[in-house]
Amino acid sequence: MAKAEQIRKSLSGNEAVATAMMQINPDVMAAFPITPSTEVPQYFSSFVANGLCTTEFVPVESEHSAISACIGASAAGARVFTATSSQGMALMHEMLYIAAGDRLPLVIAAVNRALSAPINIHNDHSDTMGERDTGFIQLYAENVQEAYDNFIQAVRITEHPDVMTPAMVCYDGFITSHAVENFHMFSKKEDVQNFVGENNRVENSLLGKENKLIGALGLQNVYMEMKRSQLEGLLNAKKVCLDVAKEFEELTGRKYGLFEEYRLEDAEYAIVIIGSSAGTAKKAVDDLRDRGVKAGLLKIRLFRPFPGEEIAEALKNVKAIAIMDKAEGMSGNGGPLYTDVVSSLYGRVDNKVVMGVMYGLGGRDVKVSSIEKVYDMLQKAVQTGEYQRHVYLEVRE
């Protein structure tokens, strides 16, 4: 596959994602504004108004209505996008289960923001982590480049016949959504549209030639089988994600996997992290390496379905692991990422120091020195054999 022509641009994450949407040219976008995702439909509606795409833009009165409109359009066979954050995503909650259960491959730009209360407009992952069991694919981005690239790839993944599952493309509010970064984007819309392919769902939808029922009643005799089938589609997304990433690499030169391993090949101390804080953590890793500490990092890209077996394999040689959560699970047993990683390690990788670290809630600043404290805790735990299983980073107790 020949490489596509690309240009270097300086855009915010929201404008980059809205531009990816415009280049794909979906059939329908329904959206309601909420900070910090508001700019996505704002930019996109201007693209529609200026004739840069032919999408039917549907302004609605709430996020519940936005996802409901998307569900109806997707059921009719349309290629459908929306965007939201925080309380808006929470208001979509019941409809997310319906979108996933009805196997409708719509895509949400999920701009991560803390859930209230108290009211907070800054970043953590409580909104999308709160929807992790809905059946949506979840892809997380570290920066503007990844947010743009993930959105384009998500369309291919969701619409694959073995998957047929909706997706959230998640990136950190304000940190990634509003910060302007240099990134590379396709210079021609045609290259994006050729990559994602035509929307071939119409004949398999409510508007197809054959009668079709979507949203049917499923009682005890079929519900369990339908959920099992739904899970299989979600699990299939793992392989499809890698296949699509391989094609994307051939087209752009940018490589993606289920996660990124940073200086992990010979690491003794590793952290597992999601989102923009990975950039800060990489700087900490480099500084520690310069001081002779064998630090490494594993950054999650695909959180649902969770690549547990592959993560266990990647971490098998380290001595100590800190799992970083930007969402409080309120169980007293660590955050969502911690519980998933620990369950993946169980029976596969033993005799490790494993700590859960809660950090960055409500946008609490995470510095290089903050991450270095985590590596210090790991080193001391290995040396002494004593450590706390769960800690809060940079908190006033």
Tab-separated table of C-alpha atoms in Angstrom:
chain	number	residue	atom	x	y	z
A	1	MET	CA	0.000	0.000	0.000
A	2	ALA	CA	1.419	3.397	-1.025
A	3	LYS	CA	1.820	6.007	1.662
A	4	ALA	CA	-0.800	8.731	1.670
A	5	GLU	CA	0.093	12.393	1.291
A	6	GLN	CA	0.123	14.125	4.683
A	7	ILE	CA	0.558	17.647	5.951
A	8	ARG	CA	1.797	18.976	9.276
A	9	LYS	CA	-0.778	21.035	11.139
A	10	SER	CA	-1.079	22.744	14.515
A	11	LEU	CA	-4.542	22.069	15.932
A	12	SER	CA	-6.182	21.328	19.244
A	13	GLY	CA	-7.357	17.793	19.906
A	14	ASN	CA	-10.987	18.793	19.449
A	15	GLU	CA	-10.359	20.473	16.115
A	16	ALA	CA	-8.236	17.535	14.955
A	17	VAL	CA	-10.998	15.045	15.811
A	18	ALA	CA	-13.650	17.252	14.184
A	19	THR	CA	-11.408	17.410	11.109
A	20	ALA	CA	-11.138	13.612	11.058
A	21	MET	CA	-14.942	13.467	11.201
A	22	MET	CA	-15.196	15.934	8.313
A	23	GLN	CA	-12.722	13.961	6.220
A	24	ILE	CA	-14.667	10.741	6.829
A	25	ASN	CA	-17.946	12.542	5.967
A	26	PRO	CA	-20.462	10.538	8.033
A	27	ASP	CA	-24.148	10.411	7.169
A	28	VAL	CA	-25.347	11.835	10.490
A	29	MET	CA	-23.956	13.612	13.546
A	30	ALA	CA	-26.224	14.425	16.486
A	31	ALA	CA	-24.726	16.311	19.417
A	32	PHE	CA	-25.350	18.529	22.430
A	33	PRO	CA	-22.628	20.822	23.832
A	34	ILE	CA	-20.824	20.102	27.095
A	35	THR	CA	-17.384	21.240	28.262
A	36	PRO	CA	-14.763	20.212	27.174
A	37	SER	CA	-16.203	18.381	24.118
A	38	THR	CA	-18.283	21.357	22.901
A	39	GLU	CA	-15.734	22.370	20.283
A	40	VAL	CA	-16.079	19.064	18.413
A	41	PRO	CA	-19.666	19.662	17.218
A	42	GLN	CA	-18.918	23.400	16.999
A	43	TYR	CA	-16.083	22.867	14.522
A	44	PHE	CA	-17.935	20.081	12.748
A	45	SER	CA	-21.124	22.108	12.276
A	46	SER	CA	-19.043	24.855	10.663
A	47	PHE	CA	-17.581	22.292	8.261
A	48	VAL	CA	-21.122	21.242	7.320
A	49	ALA	CA	-22.266	24.847	6.942
A	50	ASN	CA	-19.276	25.640	4.716
A	51	GLY	CA	-19.924	22.657	2.457
A	52	LEU	CA	-16.795	20.714	3.418
A	53	CYS	CA	-18.925	17.628	4.116
A	54	THR	CA	-22.488	16.530	3.400
A	55	THR	CA	-23.396	15.201	6.850
A	56	GLU	CA	-26.844	15.751	8.325
A	57	PHE	CA	-26.061	17.642	11.532
A	58	VAL	CA	-28.790	17.219	14.160
A	59	PRO	CA	-28.793	19.682	17.082
A	60	VAL	CA	-30.725	18.241	20.022
A	61	GLU	CA	-31.835	19.234	23.520
A	62	SER	CA	-29.714	16.830	25.591
A	63	GLU	CA	-27.060	14.149	25.437
A	64	HIS	CA	-29.723	11.500	25.959
A	65	SER	CA	-31.410	12.807	22.811
A	66	ALA	CA	-28.082	12.952	20.967
A	67	ILE	CA	-27.301	9.279	21.481
A	68	SER	CA	-30.952	8.357	20.839
A	69	ALA	CA	-30.838	10.138	17.476
A	70	CYS	CA	-27.554	8.377	16.698
A	71	ILE	CA	-29.087	5.007	17.556
A	72	GLY	CA	-32.048	5.607	15.257
A	73	ALA	CA	-29.845	6.773	12.397
A	74	SER	CA	-27.419	3.884	12.842
A	75	ALA	CA	-30.276	1.389	12.951
A	76	ALA	CA	-31.412	2.834	9.618
A	77	GLY	CA	-27.964	2.079	8.184
A	78	ALA	CA	-26.246	5.456	8.522
A	79	ARG	CA	-22.633	6.033	9.520
A	80	VAL	CA	-23.004	8.046	12.713
A	81	PHE	CA	-20.814	10.087	15.095
A	82	THR	CA	-21.306	12.156	18.239
A	83	ALA	CA	-19.208	13.729	21.009
A	84	THR	CA	-19.642	14.223	24.739
A	85	SER	CA	-18.000	14.444	28.158
A	86	SER	CA	-18.615	13.801	31.852
A	87	GLN	CA	-22.237	14.399	32.910
A	88	GLY	CA	-23.259	14.271	29.262
A	89	MET	CA	-21.906	10.777	28.939
A	90	ALA	CA	-23.598	9.848	32.216
A	91	LEU	CA	-26.905	11.107	30.789
A	92	MET	CA	-26.357	8.758	27.825
A	93	HIS	CA	-25.859	5.784	30.150
A	94	GLU	CA	-29.020	3.747	29.491
A	95	MET	CA	-28.805	4.342	25.733
A	96	LEU	CA	-25.169	3.198	25.538
A	97	TYR	CA	-26.309	-0.291	26.526
A	98	ILE	CA	-28.918	-0.161	23.762
A	99	ALA	CA	-26.422	0.972	21.101
A	100	ALA	CA	-24.040	-1.824	22.048
A	101	GLY	CA	-26.716	-4.482	22.523
A	102	ASP	CA	-28.286	-3.678	19.156
A	103	ARG	CA	-24.802	-3.963	17.553
A	104	LEU	CA	-24.819	-0.441	16.090
A	105	PRO	CA	-21.298	0.664	15.082
A	106	LEU	CA	-21.546	4.371	15.928
A	107	VAL	CA	-18.480	6.251	17.220
A	108	ILE	CA	-18.328	8.718	20.129
A	109	ALA	CA	-15.566	11.261	20.682
A	110	ALA	CA	-15.371	10.959	24.481
A	111	VAL	CA	-13.459	13.917	25.910
A	112	ASN	CA	-12.568	12.820	29.431
A	113	ARG	CA	-13.739	15.018	32.295
A	114	ALA	CA	-14.390	14.353	35.970
A	115	LEU	CA	-17.910	13.489	37.078
A	116	SER	CA	-19.669	15.609	39.688
A	117	ALA	CA	-20.007	16.026	42.628
A	118	PRO	CA	-18.341	18.308	43.445
A	119	ILE	CA	-18.718	20.095	40.116
A	120	ASN	CA	-15.448	19.923	38.227
A	121	ILE	CA	-14.738	20.581	34.551
A	122	HIS	CA	-11.194	19.214	34.462
A	123	ASN	CA	-9.750	15.893	33.475
A	124	ASP	CA	-9.904	12.467	34.908
A	125	HIS	CA	-11.285	9.202	33.518
A	126	SER	CA	-14.332	8.711	35.715
A	127	ASP	CA	-16.785	9.344	32.865
A	128	THR	CA	-15.620	6.679	30.408
A	129	MET	CA	-14.515	4.262	33.125
A	130	GLY	CA	-18.053	4.506	34.436
A	131	GLU	CA	-19.249	3.206	31.053
A	132	ARG	CA	-16.690	0.427	30.685
A	133	ASP	CA	-19.296	-2.336	31.067
A	134	THR	CA	-21.734	-1.013	28.455
A	135	GLY	CA	-20.228	-3.081	25.643
A	136	PHE	CA	-18.473	-0.206	23.832
A	137	ILE	CA	-14.973	-0.545	22.429
A	138	GLN	CA	-12.732	1.985	24.206
A	139	LEU	CA	-9.599	3.457	22.608
A	140	TYR	CA	-7.509	5.967	24.595
A	141	ALA	CA	-5.138	8.598	23.168
A	142	GLU	CA	-2.078	10.232	24.685
A	143	ASN	CA	-1.970	13.280	22.402
A	144	VAL	CA	-3.567	15.059	19.445
A	145	GLN	CA	-1.940	12.767	16.882
A	146	GLU	CA	-3.329	9.660	18.538
A	147	ALA	CA	-6.801	11.185	18.980
A	148	TYR	CA	-6.946	11.974	15.246
A	149	ASP	CA	-5.556	8.594	14.191
A	150	ASN	CA	-7.674	6.592	16.640
A	151	PHE	CA	-10.882	8.176	15.398
A	152	ILE	CA	-10.190	7.267	11.789
A	153	GLN	CA	-9.256	3.696	12.706
A	154	ALA	CA	-12.279	3.312	14.993
A	155	VAL	CA	-14.686	3.525	12.058
A	156	ARG	CA	-13.056	0.543	10.376
A	157	ILE	CA	-12.961	-1.429	13.619
A	158	THR	CA	-16.586	-0.853	14.600
A	159	GLU	CA	-18.014	-1.633	11.160
A	160	HIS	CA	-16.073	-4.847	10.641
A	161	PRO	CA	-18.617	-7.671	10.144
A	162	ASP	CA	-16.988	-9.722	12.913
A	163	VAL	CA	-17.300	-6.813	15.350
A	164	MET	CA	-20.368	-4.595	14.698
A	165	THR	CA	-19.882	-2.851	18.031
A	166	PRO	CA	-19.874	0.890	18.870
A	167	ALA	CA	-16.744	2.655	20.102
A	168	MET	CA	-15.574	5.515	22.286
A	169	VAL	CA	-12.435	7.350	21.211
A	170	CYS	CA	-11.227	8.798	24.521
A	171	TYR	CA	-8.813	11.692	25.054
A	172	ASP	CA	-8.128	13.950	28.019
A	173	GLY	CA	-10.194	17.081	28.493
A	174	PHE	CA	-8.338	20.404	28.140
A	175	ILE	CA	-4.941	18.643	28.263
A	176	THR	CA	-5.460	17.087	24.831
A	177	SER	CA	-8.797	18.555	23.740
A	178	HIS	CA	-7.746	22.217	23.942
A	179	ALA	CA	-3.949	22.162	23.792
A	180	VAL	CA	-2.618	22.920	20.324
A	181	GLU	CA	-0.008	20.437	19.109
A	182	ASN	CA	1.816	19.745	15.884
A	183	PHE	CA	0.589	16.572	14.211
A	184	HIS	CA	0.366	14.978	10.800
A	185	MET	CA	-2.972	14.621	9.041
A	186	PHE	CA	-4.144	13.366	5.690
A	187	SER	CA	-4.051	16.161	3.141
A	188	LYS	CA	-6.770	14.577	0.987
A	189	LYS	CA	-10.210	13.604	2.213
A	190	GLU	CA	-10.281	10.907	-0.449
A	191	ASP	CA	-7.424	9.040	1.259
A	192	VAL	CA	-9.325	8.989	4.550
A	193	GLN	CA	-12.540	7.885	2.867
A	194	ASN	CA	-10.737	5.176	0.915
A	195	PHE	CA	-9.206	3.896	4.155
A	196	VAL	CA	-12.471	3.737	6.104
A	197	GLY	CA	-14.327	2.433	3.036
A	198	GLU	CA	-17.892	2.947	1.908
A	199	ASN	CA	-20.756	2.511	4.315
A	200	ASN	CA	-22.125	-0.885	3.284
A	201	ARG	CA	-24.622	-1.286	6.104
A	202	VAL	CA	-27.744	0.086	4.459
A	203	GLU	CA	-28.924	-3.271	3.074
A	204	ASN	CA	-28.482	-4.857	6.514
A	205	SER	CA	-30.465	-2.164	8.307
A	206	LEU	CA	-34.056	-1.078	8.791
A	207	LEU	CA	-33.929	0.504	5.330
A	208	GLY	CA	-32.744	-2.694	3.638
A	209	LYS	CA	-34.832	-4.773	1.244
A	210	GLU	CA	-35.436	-7.514	3.800
A	211	ASN	CA	-37.508	-7.053	6.929
A	212	LYS	CA	-35.342	-6.512	9.998
A	213	LEU	CA	-36.128	-6.087	13.687
A	214	ILE	CA	-33.913	-3.950	15.922
A	215	GLY	CA	-34.574	-3.431	19.610
A	216	ALA	CA	-36.677	-6.541	20.088
A	217	LEU	CA	-37.865	-7.974	23.388
A	218	GLY	CA	-35.532	-10.759	24.512
A	219	LEU	CA	-36.593	-12.751	27.522
A	220	GLN	CA	-35.074	-15.726	29.347
A	221	ASN	CA	-34.990	-17.954	26.290
A	222	VAL	CA	-32.705	-15.675	24.208
A	223	TYR	CA	-31.214	-12.892	26.378
A	224	MET	CA	-28.198	-14.853	27.591
A	225	GLU	CA	-27.306	-16.063	24.095
A	226	MET	CA	-27.592	-12.533	22.737
A	227	LYS	CA	-25.235	-11.217	25.413
A	228	ARG	CA	-22.780	-14.034	24.707
A	229	SER	CA	-22.879	-13.144	21.014
A	230	GLN	CA	-22.401	-9.473	21.830
A	231	LEU	CA	-19.314	-10.299	23.900
A	232	GLU	CA	-17.868	-12.288	21.019
A	233	GLY	CA	-18.173	-9.277	18.728
A	234	LEU	CA	-16.444	-7.105	21.298
A	235	LEU	CA	-13.627	-9.620	21.766
A	236	ASN	CA	-13.162	-9.831	17.999
A	237	ALA	CA	-12.299	-6.137	18.062
A	238	LYS	CA	-8.872	-6.983	19.483
A	239	LYS	CA	-7.666	-8.749	16.337
A	240	VAL	CA	-9.439	-6.311	14.040
A	241	CYS	CA	-7.803	-3.417	15.903
A	242	LEU	CA	-4.365	-4.865	15.114
A	243	ASP	CA	-5.274	-5.604	11.482
A	244	VAL	CA	-6.563	-2.064	10.940
A	245	ALA	CA	-3.490	-0.613	12.690
A	246	LYS	CA	-1.215	-2.552	10.337
A	247	GLU	CA	-2.951	-1.084	7.287
A	248	PHE	CA	-2.840	2.361	8.883
A	249	GLU	CA	0.912	2.015	9.430
A	250	GLU	CA	1.413	1.133	5.766
A	251	LEU	CA	-0.560	4.243	4.819
A	252	THR	CA	0.971	6.720	7.289
A	253	GLY	CA	4.113	5.211	8.823
A	254	ARG	CA	2.581	5.518	12.301
A	255	LYS	CA	2.472	2.300	14.293
A	256	TYR	CA	-0.234	1.328	16.774
A	257	GLY	CA	-0.922	-1.723	18.895
A	258	LEU	CA	-3.139	-2.751	21.783
A	259	PHE	CA	-0.755	-0.817	24.030
A	260	GLU	CA	2.631	0.885	23.816
A	261	GLU	CA	5.715	-0.496	25.552
A	262	TYR	CA	8.184	2.258	26.421
A	263	ARG	CA	11.681	1.137	27.479
A	264	LEU	CA	10.067	-1.977	28.890
A	265	GLU	CA	12.273	-4.653	27.307
A	266	ASP	CA	14.747	-4.771	30.226
A	267	ALA	CA	12.785	-2.819	32.838
A	268	GLU	CA	12.735	-3.860	36.494
A	269	TYR	CA	10.153	-1.266	37.547
A	270	ALA	CA	7.111	-0.499	35.402
A	271	ILE	CA	3.996	1.612	35.543
A	272	VAL	CA	0.771	0.976	33.605
A	273	ILE	CA	-0.999	4.174	32.613
A	274	ILE	CA	-3.661	5.621	30.283
A	275	GLY	CA	-3.932	8.932	28.440
A	276	SER	CA	-1.981	12.172	28.370
A	277	SER	CA	-0.076	11.471	31.602
A	278	ALA	CA	1.891	8.860	29.683
A	279	GLY	CA	3.874	11.698	28.097
A	280	THR	CA	4.870	12.989	31.527
A	281	ALA	CA	5.701	9.459	32.638
A	282	LYS	CA	7.954	8.878	29.619
A	283	LYS	CA	10.030	11.884	30.628
A	284	ALA	CA	10.316	10.444	34.146
A	285	VAL	CA	11.404	7.101	32.670
A	286	ASP	CA	14.092	8.781	30.571
A	287	ASP	CA	15.399	10.768	33.548
A	288	LEU	CA	15.503	7.654	35.729
A	289	ARG	CA	17.286	5.685	33.021
A	290	ASP	CA	19.940	8.426	32.929
A	291	ARG	CA	20.420	7.799	36.659
A	292	GLY	CA	20.763	4.057	36.174
A	293	VAL	CA	17.253	3.021	37.227
A	294	LYS	CA	15.719	0.420	34.942
A	295	ALA	CA	12.311	2.075	34.607
A	296	GLY	CA	9.734	1.253	31.956
A	297	LEU	CA	6.156	2.036	31.016
A	298	LEU	CA	3.153	0.325	29.472
A	299	LYS	CA	0.556	2.712	28.046
A	300	ILE	CA	-2.909	1.288	27.419
A	301	ARG	CA	-4.480	2.103	24.061
A	302	LEU	CA	-7.275	-0.489	23.873
A	303	PHE	CA	-9.067	-0.691	27.221
A	304	ARG	CA	-12.188	-2.507	26.004
A	305	PRO	CA	-11.904	-5.290	25.151
A	306	PHE	CA	-9.116	-5.568	27.706
A	307	PRO	CA	-5.920	-7.192	26.340
A	308	GLY	CA	-5.138	-8.957	29.615
A	309	GLU	CA	-3.132	-11.894	28.274
A	310	GLU	CA	-0.903	-9.619	26.190
A	311	ILE	CA	-0.355	-7.225	29.102
A	312	ALA	CA	0.647	-10.085	31.390
A	313	GLU	CA	3.169	-11.233	28.804
A	314	ALA	CA	4.612	-7.722	28.459
A	315	LEU	CA	5.059	-7.370	32.242
A	316	LYS	CA	6.326	-10.852	33.030
A	317	ASN	CA	9.982	-9.878	33.549
A	318	VAL	CA	9.617	-6.784	35.736
A	319	LYS	CA	10.065	-6.913	39.502
A	320	ALA	CA	7.478	-4.322	40.501
A	321	ILE	CA	4.427	-2.751	38.856
A	322	ALA	CA	2.423	0.388	39.690
A	323	ILE	CA	-0.988	0.588	38.044
A	324	MET	CA	-2.094	4.209	37.660
A	325	ASP	CA	-5.814	5.009	37.843
A	326	LYS	CA	-7.401	8.379	37.074
A	327	ALA	CA	-10.806	7.145	38.264
A	328	GLU	CA	-11.778	6.089	41.784
A	329	GLY	CA	-13.561	2.729	41.682
A	330	MET	CA	-15.157	3.338	45.107
A	331	SER	CA	-14.630	-0.311	46.030
A	332	GLY	CA	-11.688	0.134	48.374
A	333	ASN	CA	-9.861	-2.325	46.164
A	334	GLY	CA	-8.276	-0.001	43.620
A	335	GLY	CA	-9.449	1.661	40.440
A	336	PRO	CA	-10.786	0.066	37.236
A	337	LEU	CA	-7.399	-0.305	35.557
A	338	TYR	CA	-5.885	-1.826	38.687
A	339	THR	CA	-8.554	-4.505	39.018
A	340	ASP	CA	-8.309	-5.421	35.325
A	341	VAL	CA	-4.511	-5.648	35.298
A	342	VAL	CA	-4.341	-7.615	38.550
A	343	SER	CA	-6.940	-10.114	37.359
A	344	SER	CA	-4.970	-10.481	34.117
A	345	LEU	CA	-1.732	-11.155	35.996
A	346	TYR	CA	-3.314	-13.722	38.312
A	347	GLY	CA	-2.256	-17.242	37.372
A	348	ARG	CA	-0.019	-15.942	34.594
A	349	VAL	CA	2.550	-13.739	36.340
A	350	ASP	CA	3.311	-14.262	40.036
A	351	ASN	CA	5.752	-13.014	42.675
A	352	LYS	CA	5.592	-9.342	41.700
A	353	VAL	CA	5.183	-6.221	43.753
A	354	VAL	CA	1.887	-4.782	42.472
A	355	MET	CA	0.639	-1.408	43.668
A	356	GLY	CA	-2.458	0.580	42.762
A	357	VAL	CA	-1.864	4.329	42.500
A	358	MET	CA	-4.764	6.797	42.364
A	359	TYR	CA	-3.720	10.096	40.785
A	360	GLY	CA	-4.874	13.184	38.920
A	361	LEU	CA	-8.514	13.149	40.036
A	362	GLY	CA	-10.427	16.269	39.019
A	363	GLY	CA	-7.412	17.516	37.075
A	364	ARG	CA	-4.892	17.423	39.965
A	365	ASP	CA	-1.547	18.273	38.385
A	366	VAL	CA	0.754	15.349	37.607
A	367	LYS	CA	4.401	16.354	37.295
A	368	VAL	CA	7.512	14.424	36.317
A	369	SER	CA	8.492	14.531	39.984
A	370	SER	CA	5.109	12.984	40.866
A	371	ILE	CA	5.781	10.008	38.614
A	372	GLU	CA	9.310	9.666	39.963
A	373	LYS	CA	7.798	9.243	43.439
A	374	VAL	CA	5.913	6.209	42.134
A	375	TYR	CA	9.127	4.631	40.852
A	376	ASP	CA	10.782	5.409	44.202
A	377	MET	CA	7.975	3.536	45.971
A	378	LEU	CA	8.476	0.548	43.659
A	379	GLN	CA	12.218	0.434	44.312
A	380	LYS	CA	11.747	0.628	48.086
A	381	ALA	CA	9.086	-2.091	47.938
A	382	VAL	CA	11.497	-4.440	46.152
A	383	GLN	CA	14.297	-3.645	48.580
A	384	THR	CA	12.264	-4.006	51.800
A	385	GLY	CA	9.362	-6.228	50.806
A	386	GLU	CA	7.024	-3.754	52.500
A	387	TYR	CA	4.552	-1.520	50.677
A	388	GLN	CA	0.969	-0.301	50.613
A	389	ARG	CA	-1.223	-2.057	48.086
A	390	HIS	CA	-3.207	1.117	47.333
A	391	VAL	CA	-1.948	4.701	47.570
A	392	TYR	CA	-3.134	8.173	46.595
A	393	LEU	CA	-0.507	10.281	44.789
A	394	GLU	CA	-0.082	13.942	45.746
A	395	VAL	CA	-3.074	13.950	48.115
A	396	ARG	CA	-3.527	15.885	51.368
A	397	GLU	CA	-4.662	13.186	53.806
